[in-house]
Structure formats: C-alpha cells, structure tokens
CSV table of C-alpha atoms in Angstrom, one decimal:
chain,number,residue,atom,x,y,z
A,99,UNK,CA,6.2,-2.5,-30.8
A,100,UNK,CA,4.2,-5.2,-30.1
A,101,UNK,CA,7.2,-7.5,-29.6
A,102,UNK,CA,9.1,-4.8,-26.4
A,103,UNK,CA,5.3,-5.3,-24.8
A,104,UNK,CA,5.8,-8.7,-25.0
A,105,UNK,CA,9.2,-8.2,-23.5
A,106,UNK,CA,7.9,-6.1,-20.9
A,107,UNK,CA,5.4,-7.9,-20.1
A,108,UNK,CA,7.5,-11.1,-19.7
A,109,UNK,CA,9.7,-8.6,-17.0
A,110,UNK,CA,6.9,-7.4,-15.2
A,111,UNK,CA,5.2,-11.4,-14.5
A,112,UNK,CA,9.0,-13.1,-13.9
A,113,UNK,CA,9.8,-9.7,-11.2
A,114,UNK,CA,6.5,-9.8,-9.8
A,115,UNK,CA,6.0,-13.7,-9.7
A,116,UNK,CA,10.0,-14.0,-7.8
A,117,UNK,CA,10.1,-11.3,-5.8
A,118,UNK,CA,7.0,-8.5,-5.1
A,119,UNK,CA,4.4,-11.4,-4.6
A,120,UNK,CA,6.4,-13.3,-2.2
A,121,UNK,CA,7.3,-10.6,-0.2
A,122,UNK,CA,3.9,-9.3,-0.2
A,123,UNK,CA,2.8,-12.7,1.1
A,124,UNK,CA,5.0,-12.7,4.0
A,125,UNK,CA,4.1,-9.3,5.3
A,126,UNK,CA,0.2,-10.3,4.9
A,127,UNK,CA,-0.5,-7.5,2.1
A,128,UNK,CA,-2.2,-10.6,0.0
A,129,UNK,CA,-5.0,-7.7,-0.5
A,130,UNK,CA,-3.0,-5.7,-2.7
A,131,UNK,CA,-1.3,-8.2,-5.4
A,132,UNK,CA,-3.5,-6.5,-8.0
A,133,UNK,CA,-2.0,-3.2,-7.4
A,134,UNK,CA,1.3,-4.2,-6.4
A,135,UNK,CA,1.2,-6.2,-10.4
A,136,UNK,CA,0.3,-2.9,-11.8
A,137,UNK,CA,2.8,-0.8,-9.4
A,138,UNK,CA,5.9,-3.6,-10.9
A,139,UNK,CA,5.1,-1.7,-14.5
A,140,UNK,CA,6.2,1.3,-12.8
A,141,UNK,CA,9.1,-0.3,-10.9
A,142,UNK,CA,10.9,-1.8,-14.6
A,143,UNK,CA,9.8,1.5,-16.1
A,144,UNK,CA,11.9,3.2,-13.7
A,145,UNK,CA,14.8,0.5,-13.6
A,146,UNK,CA,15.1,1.5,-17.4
A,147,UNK,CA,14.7,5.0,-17.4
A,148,UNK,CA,17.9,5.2,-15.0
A,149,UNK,CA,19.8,3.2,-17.0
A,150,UNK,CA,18.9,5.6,-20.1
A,151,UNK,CA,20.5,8.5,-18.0
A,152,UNK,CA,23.7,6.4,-16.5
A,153,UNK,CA,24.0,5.0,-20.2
A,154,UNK,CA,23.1,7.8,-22.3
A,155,UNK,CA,22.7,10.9,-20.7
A,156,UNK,CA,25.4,11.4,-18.4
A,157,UNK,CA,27.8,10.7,-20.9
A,158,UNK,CA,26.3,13.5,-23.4
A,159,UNK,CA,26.9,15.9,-19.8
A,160,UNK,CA,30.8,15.0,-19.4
A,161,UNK,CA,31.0,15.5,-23.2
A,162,UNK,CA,29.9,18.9,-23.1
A,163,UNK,CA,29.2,20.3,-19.7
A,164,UNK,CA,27.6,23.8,-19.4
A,165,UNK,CA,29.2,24.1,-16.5
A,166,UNK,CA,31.8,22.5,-14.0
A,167,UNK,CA,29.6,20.9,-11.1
A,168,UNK,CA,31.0,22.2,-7.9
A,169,UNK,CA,28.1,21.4,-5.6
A,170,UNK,CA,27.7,17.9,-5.7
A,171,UNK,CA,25.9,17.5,-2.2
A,172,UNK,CA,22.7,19.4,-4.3
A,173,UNK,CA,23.3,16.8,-7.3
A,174,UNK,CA,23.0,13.9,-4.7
A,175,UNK,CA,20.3,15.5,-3.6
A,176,UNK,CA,18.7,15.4,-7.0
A,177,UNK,CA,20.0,12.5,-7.0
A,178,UNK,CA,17.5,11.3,-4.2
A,179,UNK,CA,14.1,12.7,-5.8
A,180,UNK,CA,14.9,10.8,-9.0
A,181,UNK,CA,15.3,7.7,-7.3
A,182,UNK,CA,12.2,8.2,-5.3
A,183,UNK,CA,9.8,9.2,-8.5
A,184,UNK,CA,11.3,6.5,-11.2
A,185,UNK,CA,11.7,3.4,-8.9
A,186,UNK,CA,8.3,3.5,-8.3
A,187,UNK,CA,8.1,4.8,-4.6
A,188,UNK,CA,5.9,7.7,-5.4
A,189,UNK,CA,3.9,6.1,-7.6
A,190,UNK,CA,3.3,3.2,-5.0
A,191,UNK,CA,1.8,5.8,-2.5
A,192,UNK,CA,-0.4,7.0,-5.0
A,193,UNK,CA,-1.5,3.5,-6.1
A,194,UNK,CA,-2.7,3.2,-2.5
A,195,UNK,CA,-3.7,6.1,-1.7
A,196,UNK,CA,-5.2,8.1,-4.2
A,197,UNK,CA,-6.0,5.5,-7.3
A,198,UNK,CA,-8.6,3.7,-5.7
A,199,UNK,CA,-10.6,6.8,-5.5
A,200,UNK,CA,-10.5,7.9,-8.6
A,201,UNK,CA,-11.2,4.3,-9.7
A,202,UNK,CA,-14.5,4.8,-7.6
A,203,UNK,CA,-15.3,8.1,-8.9
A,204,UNK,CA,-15.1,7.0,-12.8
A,205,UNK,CA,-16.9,3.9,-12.1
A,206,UNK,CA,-19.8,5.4,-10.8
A,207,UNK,CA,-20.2,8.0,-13.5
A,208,UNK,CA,-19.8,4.8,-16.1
A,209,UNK,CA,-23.0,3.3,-14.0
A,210,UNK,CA,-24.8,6.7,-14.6
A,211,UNK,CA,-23.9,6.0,-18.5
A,212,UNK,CA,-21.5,9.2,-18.7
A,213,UNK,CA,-19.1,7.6,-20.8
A,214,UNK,CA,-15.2,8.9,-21.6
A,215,UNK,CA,-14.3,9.8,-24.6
A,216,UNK,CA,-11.9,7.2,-26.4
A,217,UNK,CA,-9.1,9.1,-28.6
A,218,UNK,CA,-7.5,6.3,-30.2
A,219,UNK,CA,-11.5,5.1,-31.7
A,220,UNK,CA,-11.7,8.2,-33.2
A,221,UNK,CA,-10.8,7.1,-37.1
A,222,UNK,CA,-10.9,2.8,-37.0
A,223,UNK,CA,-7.8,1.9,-38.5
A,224,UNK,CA,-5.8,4.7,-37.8
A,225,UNK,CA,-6.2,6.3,-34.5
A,226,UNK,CA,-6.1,2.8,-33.4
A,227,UNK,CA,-2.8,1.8,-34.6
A,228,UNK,CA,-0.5,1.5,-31.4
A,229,UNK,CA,2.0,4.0,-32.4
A,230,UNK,CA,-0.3,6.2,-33.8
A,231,UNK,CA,-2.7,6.5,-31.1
A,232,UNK,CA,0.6,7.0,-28.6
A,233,UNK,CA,1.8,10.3,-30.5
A,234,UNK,CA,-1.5,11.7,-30.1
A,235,UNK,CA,-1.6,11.2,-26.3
A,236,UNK,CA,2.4,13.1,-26.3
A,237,UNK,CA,0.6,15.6,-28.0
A,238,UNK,CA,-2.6,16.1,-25.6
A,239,UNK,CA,-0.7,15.3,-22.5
A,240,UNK,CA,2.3,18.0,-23.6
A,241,UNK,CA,-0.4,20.5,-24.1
A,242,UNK,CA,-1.6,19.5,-20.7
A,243,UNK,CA,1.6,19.7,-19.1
A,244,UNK,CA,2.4,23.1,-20.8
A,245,UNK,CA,-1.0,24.4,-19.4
A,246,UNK,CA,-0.3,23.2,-15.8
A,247,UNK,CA,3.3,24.3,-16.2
A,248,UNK,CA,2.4,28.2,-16.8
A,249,UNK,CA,-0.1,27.8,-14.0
A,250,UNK,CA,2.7,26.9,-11.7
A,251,UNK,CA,4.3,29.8,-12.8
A,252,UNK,CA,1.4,32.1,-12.2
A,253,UNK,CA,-0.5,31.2,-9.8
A,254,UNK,CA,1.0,32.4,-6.5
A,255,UNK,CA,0.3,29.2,-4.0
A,256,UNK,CA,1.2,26.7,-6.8
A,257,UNK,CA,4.2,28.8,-7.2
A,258,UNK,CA,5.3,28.3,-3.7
A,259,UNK,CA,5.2,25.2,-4.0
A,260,UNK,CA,6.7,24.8,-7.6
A,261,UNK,CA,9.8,27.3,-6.1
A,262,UNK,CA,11.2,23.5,-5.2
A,263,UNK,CA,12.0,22.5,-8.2
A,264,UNK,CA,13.9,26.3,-9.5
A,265,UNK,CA,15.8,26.4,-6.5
A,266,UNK,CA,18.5,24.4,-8.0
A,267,UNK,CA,21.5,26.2,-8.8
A,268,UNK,CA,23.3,23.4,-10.6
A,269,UNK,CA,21.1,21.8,-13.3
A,270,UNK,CA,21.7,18.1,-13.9
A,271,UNK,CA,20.1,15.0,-15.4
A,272,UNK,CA,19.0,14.6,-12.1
A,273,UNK,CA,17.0,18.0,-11.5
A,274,UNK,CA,13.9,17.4,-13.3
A,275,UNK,CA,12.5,15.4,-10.2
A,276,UNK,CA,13.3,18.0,-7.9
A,277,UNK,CA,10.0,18.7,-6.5
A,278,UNK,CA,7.7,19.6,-3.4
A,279,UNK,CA,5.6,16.0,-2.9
A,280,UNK,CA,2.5,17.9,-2.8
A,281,UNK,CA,2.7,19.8,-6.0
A,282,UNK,CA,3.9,16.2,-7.8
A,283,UNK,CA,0.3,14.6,-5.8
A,284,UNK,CA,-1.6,17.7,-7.7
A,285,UNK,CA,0.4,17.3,-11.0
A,286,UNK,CA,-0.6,13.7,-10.8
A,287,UNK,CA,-3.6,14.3,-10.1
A,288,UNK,CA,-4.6,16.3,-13.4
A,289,UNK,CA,-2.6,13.8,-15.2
A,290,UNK,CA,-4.8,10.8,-13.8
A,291,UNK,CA,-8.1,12.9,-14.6
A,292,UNK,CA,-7.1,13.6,-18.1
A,293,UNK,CA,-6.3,10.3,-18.9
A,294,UNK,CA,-9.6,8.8,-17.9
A,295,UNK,CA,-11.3,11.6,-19.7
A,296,UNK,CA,-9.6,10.8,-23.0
A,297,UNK,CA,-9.5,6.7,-22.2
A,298,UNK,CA,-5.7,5.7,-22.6
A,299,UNK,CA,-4.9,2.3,-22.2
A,300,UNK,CA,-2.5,1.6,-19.0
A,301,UNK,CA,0.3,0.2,-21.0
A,302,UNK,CA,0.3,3.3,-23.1
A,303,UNK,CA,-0.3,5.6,-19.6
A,304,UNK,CA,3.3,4.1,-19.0
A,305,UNK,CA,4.5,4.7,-21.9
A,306,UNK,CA,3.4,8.5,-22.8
A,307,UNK,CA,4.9,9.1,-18.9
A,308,UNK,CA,8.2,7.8,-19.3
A,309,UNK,CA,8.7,9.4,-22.5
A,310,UNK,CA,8.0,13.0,-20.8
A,311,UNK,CA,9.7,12.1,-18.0
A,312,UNK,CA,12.5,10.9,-19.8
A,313,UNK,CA,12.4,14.2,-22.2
A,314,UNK,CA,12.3,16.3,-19.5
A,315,UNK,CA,15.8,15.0,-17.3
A,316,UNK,CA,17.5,15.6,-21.0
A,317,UNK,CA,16.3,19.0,-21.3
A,318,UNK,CA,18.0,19.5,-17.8
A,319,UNK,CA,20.6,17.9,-18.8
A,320,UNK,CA,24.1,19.9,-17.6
A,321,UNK,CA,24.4,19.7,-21.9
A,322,UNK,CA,26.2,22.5,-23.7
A,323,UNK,CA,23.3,21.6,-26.6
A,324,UNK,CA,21.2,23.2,-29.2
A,325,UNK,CA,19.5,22.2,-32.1
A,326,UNK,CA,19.5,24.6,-34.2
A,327,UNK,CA,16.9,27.2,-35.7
A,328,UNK,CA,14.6,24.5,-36.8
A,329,UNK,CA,15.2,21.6,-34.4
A,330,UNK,CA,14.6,23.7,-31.3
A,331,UNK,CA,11.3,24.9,-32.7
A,332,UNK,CA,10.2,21.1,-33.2
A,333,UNK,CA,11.3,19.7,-29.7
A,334,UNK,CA,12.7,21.0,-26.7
A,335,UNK,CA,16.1,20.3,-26.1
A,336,UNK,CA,19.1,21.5,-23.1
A,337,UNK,CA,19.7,25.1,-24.5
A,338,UNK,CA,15.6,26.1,-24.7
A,339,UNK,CA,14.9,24.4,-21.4
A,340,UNK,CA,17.8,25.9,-19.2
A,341,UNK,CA,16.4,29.4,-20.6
A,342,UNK,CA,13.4,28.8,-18.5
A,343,UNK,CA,15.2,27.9,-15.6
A,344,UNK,CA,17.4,31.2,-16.1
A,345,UNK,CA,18.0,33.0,-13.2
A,346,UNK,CA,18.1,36.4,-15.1
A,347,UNK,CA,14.1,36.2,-16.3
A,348,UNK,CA,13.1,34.4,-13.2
A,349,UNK,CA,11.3,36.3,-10.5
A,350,UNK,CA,9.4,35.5,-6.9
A,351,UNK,CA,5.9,35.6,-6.6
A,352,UNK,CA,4.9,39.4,-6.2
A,353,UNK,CA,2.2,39.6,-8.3
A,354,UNK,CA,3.8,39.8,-11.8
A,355,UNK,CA,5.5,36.5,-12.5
A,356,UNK,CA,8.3,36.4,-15.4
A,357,UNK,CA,8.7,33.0,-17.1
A,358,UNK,CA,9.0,31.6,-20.6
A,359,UNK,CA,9.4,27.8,-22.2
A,360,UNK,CA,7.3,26.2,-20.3
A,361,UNK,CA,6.4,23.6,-22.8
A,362,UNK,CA,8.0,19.4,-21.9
A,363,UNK,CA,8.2,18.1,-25.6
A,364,UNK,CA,7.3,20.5,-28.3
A,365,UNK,CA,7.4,24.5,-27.8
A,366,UNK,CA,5.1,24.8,-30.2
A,367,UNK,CA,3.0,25.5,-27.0
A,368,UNK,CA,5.3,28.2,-26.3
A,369,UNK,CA,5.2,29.6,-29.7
A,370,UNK,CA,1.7,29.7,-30.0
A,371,UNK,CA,0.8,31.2,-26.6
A,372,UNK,CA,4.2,33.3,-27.1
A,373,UNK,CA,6.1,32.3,-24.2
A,374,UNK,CA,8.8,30.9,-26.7
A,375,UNK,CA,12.1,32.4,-25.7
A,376,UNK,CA,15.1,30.9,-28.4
A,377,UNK,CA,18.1,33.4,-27.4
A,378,UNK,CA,19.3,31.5,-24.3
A,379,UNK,CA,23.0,31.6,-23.5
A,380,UNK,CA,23.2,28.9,-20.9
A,381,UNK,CA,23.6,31.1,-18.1
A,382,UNK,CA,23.2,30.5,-14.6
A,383,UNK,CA,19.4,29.2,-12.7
A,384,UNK,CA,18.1,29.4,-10.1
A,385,UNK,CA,15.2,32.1,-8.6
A,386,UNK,CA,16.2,35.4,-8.4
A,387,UNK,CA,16.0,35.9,-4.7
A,388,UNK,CA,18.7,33.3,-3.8
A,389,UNK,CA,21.3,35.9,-4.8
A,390,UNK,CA,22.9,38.0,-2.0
A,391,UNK,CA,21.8,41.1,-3.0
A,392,UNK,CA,18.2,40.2,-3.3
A,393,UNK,CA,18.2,38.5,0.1
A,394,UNK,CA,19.8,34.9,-0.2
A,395,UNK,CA,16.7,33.7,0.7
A,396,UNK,CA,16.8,29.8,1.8
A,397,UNK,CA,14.9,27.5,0.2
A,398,UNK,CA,16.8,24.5,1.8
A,399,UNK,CA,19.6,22.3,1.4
A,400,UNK,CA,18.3,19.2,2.1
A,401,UNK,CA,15.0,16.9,1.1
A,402,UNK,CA,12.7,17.7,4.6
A,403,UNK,CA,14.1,21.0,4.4
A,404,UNK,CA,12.9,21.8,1.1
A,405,UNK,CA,9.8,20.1,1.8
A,406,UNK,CA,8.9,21.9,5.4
A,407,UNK,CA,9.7,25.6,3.8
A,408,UNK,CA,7.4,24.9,0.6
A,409,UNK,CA,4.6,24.0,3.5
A,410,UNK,CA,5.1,26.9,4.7
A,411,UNK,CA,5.8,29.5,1.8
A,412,UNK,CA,2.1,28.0,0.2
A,413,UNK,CA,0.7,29.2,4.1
A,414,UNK,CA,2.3,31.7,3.7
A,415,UNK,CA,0.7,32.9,0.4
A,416,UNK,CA,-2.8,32.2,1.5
A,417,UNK,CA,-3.4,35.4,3.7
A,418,UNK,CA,-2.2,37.5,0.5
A,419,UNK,CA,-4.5,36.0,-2.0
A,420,UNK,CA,-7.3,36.6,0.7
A,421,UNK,CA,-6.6,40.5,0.9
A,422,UNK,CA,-6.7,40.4,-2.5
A,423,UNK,CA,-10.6,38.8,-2.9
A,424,UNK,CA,-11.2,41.4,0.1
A,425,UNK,CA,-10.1,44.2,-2.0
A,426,UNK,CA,-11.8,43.2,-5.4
A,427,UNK,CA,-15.2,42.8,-3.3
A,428,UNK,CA,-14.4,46.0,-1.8
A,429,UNK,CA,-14.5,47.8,-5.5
C-alpha cells in the first residue's frame, strides 16, 4: 500500500511539475497551483480508471454481452460523461468553485472548537491501519450512497433530475456517468460533507471514490454476469444492478415511485431496508415512459439536450410539490 502511494505520489509531482504548473504559469493562474496539485490526483485517478475499463472491462462485455449494441451514438454519448467526470473536468469545477467554501465553512466551526469526528482514531492500532481504516469508509460512504440513491428515486424533483442517468436504453461500461451536472454538484456535495464530518484523509477520499466509481461502471457493465446465490448477496455485480435499471419495475414520478437495488457496493443495504431484488433476467432499461405506448417521451439524444429537459422537468415538478403542501395545510 504504502509503496502504490509512493508511486502515485511520484505521478502526481513529475505530471504536475512538467506539464499543469507550466501551463498554469503561462495563462497567469499562479493563484491556483495549490488546487490545481490537488486537482492532478484527480486527473491520474481518472487516467487509470479508464484504462481499468479499456483493459479490463470491455473485454469481460465482448465476452459475454447481454445484448448486441445497436445504438452506438448513445454509447458515445456515454462515452462523453465518462470522460468529463474521470479526467478530472468536473472535479476541477468543483475545486474552484464549490471546495473553497466548504473549506471556509469547516474551518470556522474548528475555530469555534466543534471538532469532526475522526473514524480511523477510533481503536489506535487498528482503525488506523491504512487498509483498515479504508474498508470502513466503503462501508459508510456505500451506506451514504445507498441512502442518497433511494432519495433520488423518491423524491420527485431529485427524480427529475436523476431521470438522466435511466434514460439509457443500452447499458454500457460507459453509463454509470450518465448524469444531469446538477444532481452530480448535489451528490457531491453530500459526499464532501460527509467526509469532513467523519475526517478522511484526501488520499484515501481518492481512493474510497474511485473504488465506487470504478464498482459502479462494472455493475453497468453490458456483462451477461452473476455471482451466484451467495456472491450477489455480498457485492453487487452486472445481473443485480441492471435489475434496477429494468425497464419493467421502473416508473415516472407520479407519486408512487417503483425501484429496487439501489445499493453501489454491497446490497446488504438493499436487504436490510428490503429493496433487494435477486430474480433479474437481464432484460431491457430504460424508464417506462420512453416506450411508445406510454408516450415515447424524449429525454434527449444528446449532452445539452439531456441537460436543458432535466432543467426543465425539476421546474416542472416544483408547482406539483407546492399543491401538495397547499393541500396538507388545507386538512
């Protein structure tokens, strides 16, 4: 362990040292070489992570497809978002933008002596231990992601905005970044909060994220995969995944929302809060109003498309959940 963040760390100065510093220089952003140190992490992060699914992934799809993939402009498309979240272009933006704030905010409330609470000081000389202290932040952070998951699922504006992401008809490696940019600046968001609350280290921040991130495109994986009774109960895998993105349980937002395995890593989440669905057939996704006979309602075919009708489905779901207050004053 210690000797890949020795490797890393070796990556990050020699990329940042011969080519984000010197380019930073000569635009004038000399300001920002703190951040922009932090934001190459993110950068070599994301440079491996792609090479995980060119190397590793997409052969496991060609091996065993679910499905032949005929629409390959919606792939590219995928495609795009994954390109934008793991090479670090997101995650730039929010360095700049939104980081610095939250910075603030926690360093004022350590001036007023509310301190975080530290997970991995818990038990000295266990909780401590690198790998130790990282498979208890998988754990909190899945729970966390389960929680926010079901919400998105739920909740009838995050929904609109989380419609992005199910509106994919042909599930790839790629799909898991298929997202409205808002809803990934909320998800983000929580995810930041949390992990200032609990005190994780940065280089372990990294870590925990690329894991789930990296868990997540093989779940969505075009895999013909299981893992058996057992296995799928311990981790989630292709087969429980693709159940949640089933097009027959899936429903729009009309109150009463149908959804199961929401969990990222372990669906004992699922299980426990009984959302756990392990009957899946691998049968076709997508949201149940895309199909002609429910409407074949657009939810775009390219990135500002998506983007522009996610703006304005959550508008659109503002003046319902308003009538809804009115009526419950009302009784």
């Amino acid at each position: 362990m210690d000797t890949f963040n020795h490797l890393i760390g070796m990556a990050q100065e020699w990329l940042f040292e011969s080519l984000i510093q010197p380019v930073l220089f000569k635009l004038g952003f000399a300001s920002v070489l703190e951040d922009a140190y932090d934001a190459t992490l993110w950068l070599i992060a994301g440079i491996l992570q792609i090479a995980v699914l060119i190397c590793v992934i997409g052969p496991l799809q060609r091996w065993r497809p679910v499905e032949p993939v005929t629409d390959r402009r919606e792939v590219r498309l995928d495609i795009l978002y994954t390109l934008i979240h793991r090479l670090g272009v997101f995650r730039v933006v929010l360095f700049f933008a939104i980081d610095p704030f939250w910075d603030s905010i926690f360093g004022e409330l350590h001036i007023w002596g509310l301190s975080t609470l530290q997970l991995d000081n818990l038990w000295p000389g266990v909780t401590d231990n690198a790998l130790v202290s990282l498979a208890i932040y998988l754990v909190v952070f899945d729970l966390v992601e389960y929680l926010y998951h079901r919400a998105q699922h739920n909740i009838e504006w995050m929904w609109a905005l989380h419609a992005v992401h199910h509106s994919q008809r042909q599930m790839t490696m790629w799909s898991d970044n298929r997202n409205h940019l808002l809803d990934d600046v909320l998800h983000d968001v929580v995810i930041v909060i949390v992990s200032q609350l609990i005190g994780v280290p940065p280089a372990q921040f990294v870590a925990v994220v690329v894991i789930l991130q990296l868990v997540e495109s093989f779940s969505h994986a075009n895999l013909r995969l299981g893992f058996g009774r057992l296995g799928e109960r311990l981790i989630v895998g292709p087969r429980f995944h693709r159940e949640h993105h089933g097009i027959a349980y899936e429903t729009t937002p009309t109150g009463k929302v149908v959804g199961s395995n929401y969990a990222v890593i372990f669906p004992i989440w699922d299980i426990l809060f009984r959302t756990a669905r392990f009957d899946g057939d691998f049968g076709p996704t997508g949201i149940a109003d895309q199909l002609p006979e429910a409407g074949g309602r657009d939810y775009g075919r390219t990135f500002l498309a998506q983007q522009w009708l996610g703006l304005k489905r959550l508008v659109a779901s503002r003046p319902r959940l308003v009538r809804r207050r009115s009526r419950r004053a009302a009784a």
